[in-house]
Short mmCIF file of C-alpha atoms in Angstrom, two decimals:
data_model
loop_
_atom_site.label_atom_id
_atom_site.label_comp_id
_atom_site.label_asym_id
_atom_site.label_seq_id
_atom_site.Cartn_x
_atom_site.Cartn_y
_atom_site.Cartn_z
CA MET A 20 52.42 -26.84 25.89
CA ALA A 21 53.26 -23.37 24.72
CA ALA A 22 56.38 -24.69 22.99
CA GLU A 23 54.34 -27.29 21.10
CA GLN A 24 51.89 -24.62 19.89
CA ALA A 25 54.76 -22.42 18.75
CA ASN A 26 56.29 -25.34 16.82
CA ILE A 27 52.96 -26.05 15.13
CA LEU A 28 52.57 -22.41 14.07
CA GLN A 29 56.15 -22.40 12.81
CA ASP A 30 55.50 -25.54 10.74
CA VAL A 31 52.32 -24.03 9.25
CA ARG A 32 54.13 -20.79 8.36
CA LEU A 33 56.99 -22.70 6.69
CA GLN A 34 54.58 -24.89 4.74
CA PHE A 35 52.64 -21.82 3.54
CA GLN A 36 55.88 -20.11 2.49
CA ASP A 37 56.91 -23.20 0.53
CA PHE A 38 53.46 -23.46 -1.05
CA PHE A 39 53.24 -19.74 -1.90
CA GLY A 40 56.81 -19.67 -3.21
CA ALA A 41 56.12 -22.57 -5.57
CA LEU A 42 53.21 -20.71 -7.18
CA SER A 43 53.53 -18.63 -10.33
CA LEU A 44 52.97 -14.87 -10.35
CA GLY A 45 49.44 -15.15 -11.74
CA LYS A 46 48.39 -17.72 -9.15
CA ARG A 47 49.84 -15.59 -6.37
CA ILE A 48 47.79 -12.56 -7.52
CA THR A 49 44.65 -14.71 -7.74
CA LEU A 50 45.16 -16.11 -4.27
CA LEU A 51 45.79 -12.69 -2.74
CA GLY A 52 42.71 -11.32 -4.48
CA ALA A 53 40.53 -14.13 -3.13
CA LEU A 54 41.86 -13.57 0.37
CA ALA A 55 41.14 -9.84 0.04
CA VAL A 56 37.54 -10.51 -1.09
CA VAL A 57 36.98 -12.88 1.83
CA LEU A 58 38.40 -10.33 4.25
CA ILE A 59 36.26 -7.51 2.87
CA GLY A 60 33.15 -9.71 3.04
CA MET A 61 33.78 -10.59 6.65
CA VAL A 62 34.30 -6.95 7.58
CA SER A 63 31.11 -5.93 5.76
CA LEU A 64 29.15 -8.68 7.46
CA ILE A 65 30.36 -7.52 10.85
CA ILE A 66 29.41 -3.91 10.07
CA VAL A 67 25.93 -4.87 8.84
CA ALA A 68 25.35 -7.10 11.86
CA ASN A 69 26.28 -4.30 14.25
CA ARG A 70 24.25 -1.64 12.40
CA PRO A 71 20.86 -0.86 14.01
CA SER A 72 17.88 -2.40 12.17
CA TRP A 73 14.74 -0.50 11.18
CA ALA A 74 11.15 -1.64 10.80
CA PRO A 75 8.49 0.18 8.71
CA LEU A 76 6.11 2.28 10.75
CA TYR A 77 4.05 3.51 7.79
CA THR A 78 4.58 3.08 4.04
CA ASN A 79 3.12 4.71 0.91
CA LEU A 80 2.41 7.92 2.80
CA ASP A 81 1.22 11.19 1.41
CA PRO A 82 3.95 13.86 1.82
CA ALA A 83 1.68 15.91 4.10
CA ASP A 84 0.99 12.89 6.34
CA ALA A 85 4.70 11.99 6.41
CA ALA A 86 5.60 15.51 7.53
CA ARG A 87 3.05 15.42 10.37
CA ILE A 88 4.25 11.99 11.53
CA VAL A 89 7.92 13.04 11.51
CA GLU A 90 7.07 16.18 13.47
CA LYS A 91 5.33 14.19 16.21
CA LEU A 92 8.16 11.63 16.34
CA GLN A 93 10.66 14.43 16.84
CA GLU A 94 8.56 15.97 19.60
CA ASN A 95 8.38 12.63 21.43
CA GLN A 96 12.12 11.91 20.82
CA ILE A 97 11.51 8.67 18.91
CA PRO A 98 14.36 7.79 16.51
CA TYR A 99 13.18 7.39 12.92
CA LEU A 100 14.50 6.98 9.42
CA LEU A 101 12.88 8.21 6.21
CA ALA A 102 12.64 5.72 3.37
CA PRO A 103 13.88 6.75 -0.09
CA GLY A 104 11.39 9.11 -1.66
CA GLY A 105 10.04 10.32 1.69
CA ARG A 106 6.90 8.17 1.46
CA GLY A 107 7.83 5.81 4.28
CA VAL A 108 8.89 6.15 7.92
CA LEU A 109 10.97 3.51 9.71
CA VAL A 110 11.64 3.15 13.43
CA ASP A 111 13.36 0.68 15.72
CA PRO A 112 11.58 -2.71 15.58
CA GLN A 113 11.04 -2.67 19.34
CA MET A 114 9.42 0.78 19.21
CA VAL A 115 6.90 0.25 16.39
CA ASP A 116 3.93 -0.31 18.69
CA GLN A 117 4.95 2.50 21.02
CA ALA A 118 5.31 4.91 18.11
CA ARG A 119 1.87 4.05 16.73
CA LEU A 120 0.24 4.48 20.14
CA THR A 121 2.00 7.81 20.55
CA LEU A 122 0.75 9.01 17.16
CA ALA A 123 -2.76 7.84 17.99
CA ARG A 124 -2.65 9.79 21.24
CA GLU A 125 -1.56 12.85 19.28
CA ARG A 126 -4.41 12.20 16.80
CA VAL A 127 -2.00 11.85 13.89
CA THR A 128 -3.05 9.03 11.57
CA PRO A 129 -2.17 8.65 7.90
CA GLY A 130 -4.74 8.64 5.15
CA GLY A 131 -7.00 11.60 5.29
CA GLY A 132 -6.77 15.01 6.81
CA VAL A 133 -8.35 16.06 10.06
CA GLY A 134 -11.38 14.63 11.79
CA PHE A 135 -13.93 15.65 14.40
CA MET A 136 -11.57 15.17 17.32
CA ASP A 137 -8.90 17.28 15.62
CA LEU A 138 -11.19 20.27 15.13
CA PHE A 139 -13.64 19.93 18.01
CA GLY A 140 -11.37 18.35 20.62
CA THR A 141 -10.83 21.67 22.35
CA PRO A 142 -13.65 24.22 22.73
CA SER A 143 -13.19 27.60 21.11
CA LEU A 144 -15.06 30.76 21.99
CA GLY A 145 -16.17 33.52 19.69
CA GLU A 146 -16.78 31.39 16.61
CA THR A 147 -19.60 32.37 14.29
CA GLU A 148 -22.18 29.93 12.97
CA PHE A 149 -20.56 30.04 9.54
CA GLN A 150 -17.17 29.10 10.96
CA GLN A 151 -18.67 26.18 12.86
CA GLN A 152 -20.38 24.93 9.70
CA VAL A 153 -17.12 25.09 7.75
CA LYS A 154 -15.26 23.23 10.50
CA TYR A 155 -17.97 20.59 10.62
CA ARG A 156 -17.77 20.07 6.84
CA ILE A 157 -13.96 19.81 6.94
CA ALA A 158 -14.12 17.32 9.81
CA GLN A 159 -16.75 15.28 7.96
CA GLU A 160 -14.55 15.17 4.86
CA GLY A 161 -11.57 14.05 6.94
CA GLU A 162 -13.51 11.27 8.65
CA LEU A 163 -14.81 10.01 5.31
CA ALA A 164 -11.30 10.04 3.84
CA ARG A 165 -10.01 7.99 6.78
CA LEU A 166 -12.89 5.55 6.40
CA ILE A 167 -12.33 5.06 2.67
CA SER A 168 -8.57 4.63 3.17
CA GLN A 169 -9.24 1.51 5.24
CA LEU A 170 -10.02 -0.44 2.06
CA ASP A 171 -7.15 -2.62 0.86
CA ALA A 172 -7.23 -1.34 -2.73
CA ILE A 173 -6.98 2.33 -1.67
CA ARG A 174 -3.78 3.93 -0.47
CA SER A 175 -5.29 7.31 0.44
CA ALA A 176 -8.40 9.37 -0.28
CA LYS A 177 -9.51 12.98 -0.46
CA VAL A 178 -13.19 13.88 -0.07
CA SER A 179 -14.83 17.17 -0.98
CA LEU A 180 -18.47 17.85 -0.08
CA ALA A 181 -20.74 20.52 -1.56
CA ILE A 182 -23.60 20.97 0.92
CA PRO A 183 -25.99 23.81 -0.05
CA GLN A 184 -27.80 25.85 2.52
CA LYS A 185 -31.33 24.79 3.31
CA THR A 186 -34.18 26.86 1.88
CA LEU A 187 -37.79 27.26 2.92
CA PHE A 188 -39.09 25.90 -0.39
CA SER A 189 -38.24 22.37 -1.41
CA ASP A 190 -38.46 23.22 -5.12
CA GLU A 191 -35.57 25.64 -4.76
CA GLN A 192 -33.37 23.28 -2.70
CA GLU A 193 -30.17 22.30 -4.47
CA ASP A 194 -28.82 18.76 -4.29
CA THR A 195 -25.84 17.78 -2.14
CA THR A 196 -22.88 16.51 -4.17
CA ALA A 197 -19.58 14.84 -3.31
CA ALA A 198 -16.26 14.35 -5.10
CA VAL A 199 -13.76 11.67 -4.06
CA ALA A 200 -10.15 11.47 -5.30
CA LEU A 201 -8.52 8.10 -4.67
CA THR A 202 -4.87 7.10 -4.69
CA LEU A 203 -4.96 3.42 -5.57
CA SER A 204 -2.49 0.70 -4.77
CA GLY A 205 -0.83 -1.38 -7.44
CA ASN A 206 -3.70 -3.90 -7.63
CA GLY A 207 -6.25 -1.34 -8.83
CA ILE A 208 -9.94 -1.26 -7.93
CA ASN A 209 -12.92 -3.18 -9.27
CA ARG A 210 -16.50 -2.11 -9.91
CA GLY A 211 -17.83 -3.56 -6.68
CA GLN A 212 -15.32 -1.59 -4.60
CA VAL A 213 -16.31 1.62 -6.43
CA GLU A 214 -19.95 0.95 -5.50
CA THR A 215 -18.86 0.41 -1.90
CA VAL A 216 -17.15 3.80 -1.79
CA ILE A 217 -20.24 5.46 -3.31
CA HIS A 218 -22.56 3.99 -0.68
CA LEU A 219 -20.15 4.78 2.15
CA VAL A 220 -20.13 8.46 1.19
CA ALA A 221 -23.86 8.63 0.47
CA GLY A 222 -24.70 6.89 3.73
CA ALA A 223 -22.56 9.24 5.82
CA VAL A 224 -23.91 12.51 4.38
CA SER A 225 -27.51 13.52 4.90
CA SER A 226 -29.66 13.90 1.76
CA LEU A 227 -26.87 12.76 -0.55
CA ASN A 228 -28.04 10.70 -3.50
CA PRO A 229 -25.57 8.01 -4.67
CA ASN A 230 -25.97 9.35 -8.21
CA ASN A 231 -24.39 12.63 -7.07
CA VAL A 232 -21.10 11.04 -5.97
CA ARG A 233 -18.16 11.33 -8.37
CA ILE A 234 -15.01 9.23 -7.91
CA THR A 235 -11.69 9.56 -9.71
CA ASP A 236 -8.25 8.01 -9.30
CA GLN A 237 -4.77 9.53 -9.29
CA SER A 238 -4.56 9.32 -13.09
CA GLY A 239 -7.72 11.38 -13.58
CA LYS A 240 -9.91 8.48 -14.70
CA LEU A 241 -13.56 8.81 -13.70
CA LEU A 242 -14.36 5.58 -11.87
CA SER A 243 -17.99 6.37 -11.03
CA LYS A 244 -19.08 6.74 -14.65
CA GLY A 245 -22.03 4.43 -15.22
CA VAL A 246 -21.96 3.26 -11.60
CA SER A 247 -24.59 4.40 -9.11
CA GLY A 248 -24.80 1.30 -6.96
CA GLN A 249 -28.26 0.59 -8.38
CA SER A 250 -29.01 0.89 -12.09
CA ALA A 251 -32.40 1.52 -13.58
CA GLY A 252 -33.09 -2.16 -14.02
CA GLY A 253 -31.51 -3.41 -10.82
CA ASN A 254 -28.08 -4.17 -9.51
CA VAL A 255 -25.31 -4.01 -12.10
CA GLY A 256 -23.82 -7.33 -11.01
CA ASP A 257 -27.22 -9.05 -11.26
CA ASN A 258 -27.73 -7.67 -14.76
CA TYR A 259 -24.36 -8.98 -15.89
CA ALA A 260 -25.08 -12.39 -14.34
CA HIS A 261 -28.46 -12.52 -16.09
CA GLN A 262 -26.87 -11.73 -19.46
CA SER A 263 -24.12 -14.33 -18.96
CA LYS A 264 -26.66 -16.96 -17.96
CA PHE A 265 -28.74 -16.22 -21.06
CA GLU A 266 -25.69 -16.57 -23.32
CA LYS A 267 -24.56 -19.84 -21.68
CA GLU A 268 -28.02 -21.41 -21.92
CA LEU A 269 -28.36 -20.45 -25.58
CA GLU A 270 -24.87 -21.81 -26.32
CA ALA A 271 -25.77 -25.12 -24.66
CA LYS A 272 -29.01 -25.46 -26.66
CA ILE A 273 -27.33 -24.76 -30.00
CA ALA A 274 -24.41 -27.07 -29.24
CA LYS A 275 -26.78 -29.87 -28.22
CA GLN A 276 -28.66 -29.66 -31.51
CA LEU A 277 -25.50 -29.62 -33.62
CA GLU A 278 -23.84 -32.45 -31.70
CA GLU A 279 -26.64 -34.78 -32.82
CA VAL A 280 -25.36 -34.29 -36.37
CA VAL A 281 -21.59 -33.78 -36.08
CA GLY A 282 -20.96 -35.80 -32.95
CA GLU A 283 -20.17 -34.99 -29.38
CA ALA A 284 -17.36 -32.55 -28.56
CA ARG A 285 -17.00 -31.58 -32.24
CA VAL A 286 -18.70 -28.22 -32.11
CA LYS A 287 -17.96 -24.94 -30.35
CA VAL A 288 -20.65 -22.26 -29.96
CA ILE A 289 -20.21 -18.69 -28.73
CA VAL A 290 -23.18 -16.38 -28.20
CA ALA A 291 -22.86 -12.63 -27.69
CA ALA A 292 -26.02 -10.88 -26.54
CA THR A 293 -26.78 -7.21 -26.07
CA MET A 294 -29.55 -6.64 -23.56
CA LEU A 295 -31.34 -3.53 -22.40
CA PHE A 296 -31.79 -3.35 -18.64
CA ASP A 297 -33.36 0.11 -18.41
CA ARG A 298 -36.84 -0.04 -16.91
CA GLN A 299 -39.29 2.23 -18.73
CA THR A 300 -42.71 3.25 -17.45
CA ILE A 301 -45.18 4.83 -19.88
CA LYS A 302 -48.36 6.37 -18.50
CA GLU A 303 -51.17 7.21 -20.95
CA GLN A 304 -54.55 8.88 -20.38
CA LEU A 305 -57.10 8.19 -23.13
CA ILE A 306 -60.15 10.49 -23.29
CA ASP A 307 -63.20 9.64 -25.42
CA PRO A 308 -65.22 12.84 -26.09
CA ASP A 309 -68.14 10.82 -27.52
CA GLN A 310 -68.78 9.08 -24.24
CA THR A 311 -69.76 11.60 -21.59
CA SER A 312 -71.65 11.34 -18.35
CA VAL A 313 -73.14 13.77 -15.86
CA ILE A 314 -71.05 13.80 -12.72
CA SER A 315 -72.95 16.59 -10.91
CA GLU A 316 -76.04 18.71 -11.36
CA GLN A 317 -77.18 21.76 -9.44
CA ILE A 318 -80.59 23.45 -9.83
CA VAL A 319 -81.35 26.74 -8.09
CA ASP A 320 -84.95 28.08 -8.10
CA GLU A 321 -85.58 31.27 -6.17
CA SER A 322 -88.76 33.37 -6.02
CA SER A 323 -89.86 36.16 -3.75
CA VAL A 324 -93.47 37.36 -3.51
CA GLY A 325 -94.55 39.86 -0.81
CA SER A 326 -97.07 42.57 0.01
CA ARG A 327 -96.54 46.06 1.40
CA SER A 328 -98.50 49.30 1.72
CA VAL A 329 -98.28 51.69 -1.13
CA PRO A 330 -99.57 55.26 -1.02
CA VAL A 331 -102.77 56.01 -2.89
CA GLY A 332 -103.86 59.56 -3.61
CA PRO A 333 -102.44 62.71 -4.97
CA SER A 334 -98.75 63.02 -5.01
CA GLY A 335 -97.12 65.16 -2.44
CA VAL A 336 -95.48 65.24 0.95
CA THR A 337 -98.66 64.49 2.86
CA THR A 338 -99.36 61.31 0.99
CA ASN A 339 -95.87 59.93 1.68
CA LEU A 340 -95.85 60.58 5.41
CA PRO A 341 -96.12 57.45 7.61
CA GLU A 342 -99.20 58.69 9.39
CA ALA A 343 -100.89 59.77 6.24
CA THR A 344 -104.36 58.46 5.61
CA GLY A 345 -105.74 57.13 2.42
CA ARG A 346 -103.16 54.28 2.11
CA GLU A 347 -104.16 50.98 0.53
CA ALA A 348 -102.47 47.54 0.55
CA ALA A 349 -101.10 46.30 -2.74
CA THR A 350 -99.48 42.99 -3.68
CA VAL A 351 -96.12 43.40 -5.40
CA SER A 352 -94.09 40.46 -6.91
CA GLU A 353 -90.39 41.00 -6.19
CA PHE A 354 -88.46 38.48 -8.45
CA VAL A 355 -88.24 34.93 -9.72
CA LYS A 356 -84.80 33.29 -10.42
CA LYS A 357 -84.01 29.86 -11.87
CA ASN A 358 -80.48 28.47 -12.41
CA SER A 359 -79.46 24.99 -13.53
CA THR A 360 -75.82 23.75 -13.69
CA LYS A 361 -74.71 20.37 -15.05
CA ASN A 362 -71.12 19.12 -15.02
CA PHE A 363 -70.13 16.58 -17.66
CA GLU A 364 -66.92 14.61 -17.94
CA SER A 365 -65.64 12.64 -20.88
CA SER A 366 -64.75 8.97 -20.50
CA ARG A 367 -61.13 8.65 -19.40
CA ARG A 368 -58.93 5.56 -19.38
CA GLU A 369 -55.46 5.43 -17.82
CA VAL A 370 -52.98 2.89 -19.18
CA ILE A 371 -49.59 2.23 -17.52
CA LYS A 372 -47.06 0.25 -19.54
CA GLU A 373 -43.88 -0.90 -17.81
CA SER A 374 -41.21 -2.68 -19.81
CA ALA A 375 -39.42 -5.55 -18.11
CA PRO A 376 -35.61 -5.22 -17.85
CA GLY A 377 -33.45 -7.63 -19.79
CA THR A 378 -34.85 -7.08 -23.29
CA LEU A 379 -32.69 -8.60 -26.02
CA THR A 380 -31.76 -5.90 -28.52
CA ARG A 381 -29.05 -7.67 -30.51
CA GLY A 382 -27.51 -11.11 -30.63
CA SER A 383 -24.78 -12.86 -32.58
CA VAL A 384 -23.85 -16.54 -32.74
CA SER A 385 -20.49 -18.01 -33.78
CA VAL A 386 -20.23 -21.74 -34.53
CA LEU A 387 -16.99 -23.67 -35.01
CA LEU A 388 -17.31 -27.19 -36.46
CA ASP A 389 -14.82 -30.04 -36.72
CA ASN A 390 -14.56 -30.71 -40.47
CA LYS A 391 -12.76 -34.03 -40.09
CA ARG A 392 -16.10 -35.80 -40.21
CA PRO A 393 -16.76 -36.71 -43.89
CA HIS A 394 -20.52 -36.24 -43.74
CA ILE A 395 -20.32 -32.62 -42.53
CA LEU A 396 -21.33 -30.16 -45.24
#
């Protein structure tokens, strides 16, 4: 058996020598090059197959979040690999879940600073009220950033709150404001998602008006301009739908009239409308001075009449003594007082005018006709 195998190998070697010897120099070089490429490919495939594989733990990280994650992975002796650019962390595929649970236990999560558990997880003694307020505000900002980062269109977020101190007088109380810086993903963000972020922030902060929330992206573009979640005339999306419906209905009416002359499907109409959705309320008070009426009248009539003893006789000390004789009774009128007060008020009429949203301020109509019809002018 072994002799037969040796004979077969010998025959193959002799045949290859005859074949290789019959080739020209160029064909020999080409054949050796192809064999070398095949050999190198097989070796590379073996190396790649034996190399350990990595699975993404987190991607598109902020450098600060990546540094905190790497630090915790090193402390827990979890092998990791940084992606090019340092914005991604990779671990062994079988340890992805374990690594995420470990980071959650250490309260290290990407996408937004520190939260309440990070700052208030362990009690601290000797803190002043001011320090506690600052820590609370920082924790609130971190929790909001983590909440906003859960949206698919947002990679990370940074929230800054300006909460003024409360005063005794409401007229002197300043408004609470908020600024949100977003790092968006490649798909961008639409108007509805911006409104969602505004209401999330306003709903999580006490006494924060949605109009006082400013949002910007990583390029510095102000996303909250003209968006407050609720415009003066209603929801922005409803206003746009109302305008589009008005344009479509007007286009259909014009096209229907023209199709009776030029024929069906031979006319194209486009209507562009500009509508005002601001709701205005005008309050007027009209006063007519010629028409007056008495609204109140007060009459006071006072009189005092009394009698008392008056001394009669020669003047002197004796006459004025209480036990003096020669005194006579006399009637003396004290005073009489009359007072009359009338309050008049002119006729007053209050008129409240409220304009309905959706007023048409400008409109343009474009009509395209098929001129193949001979009777069309």
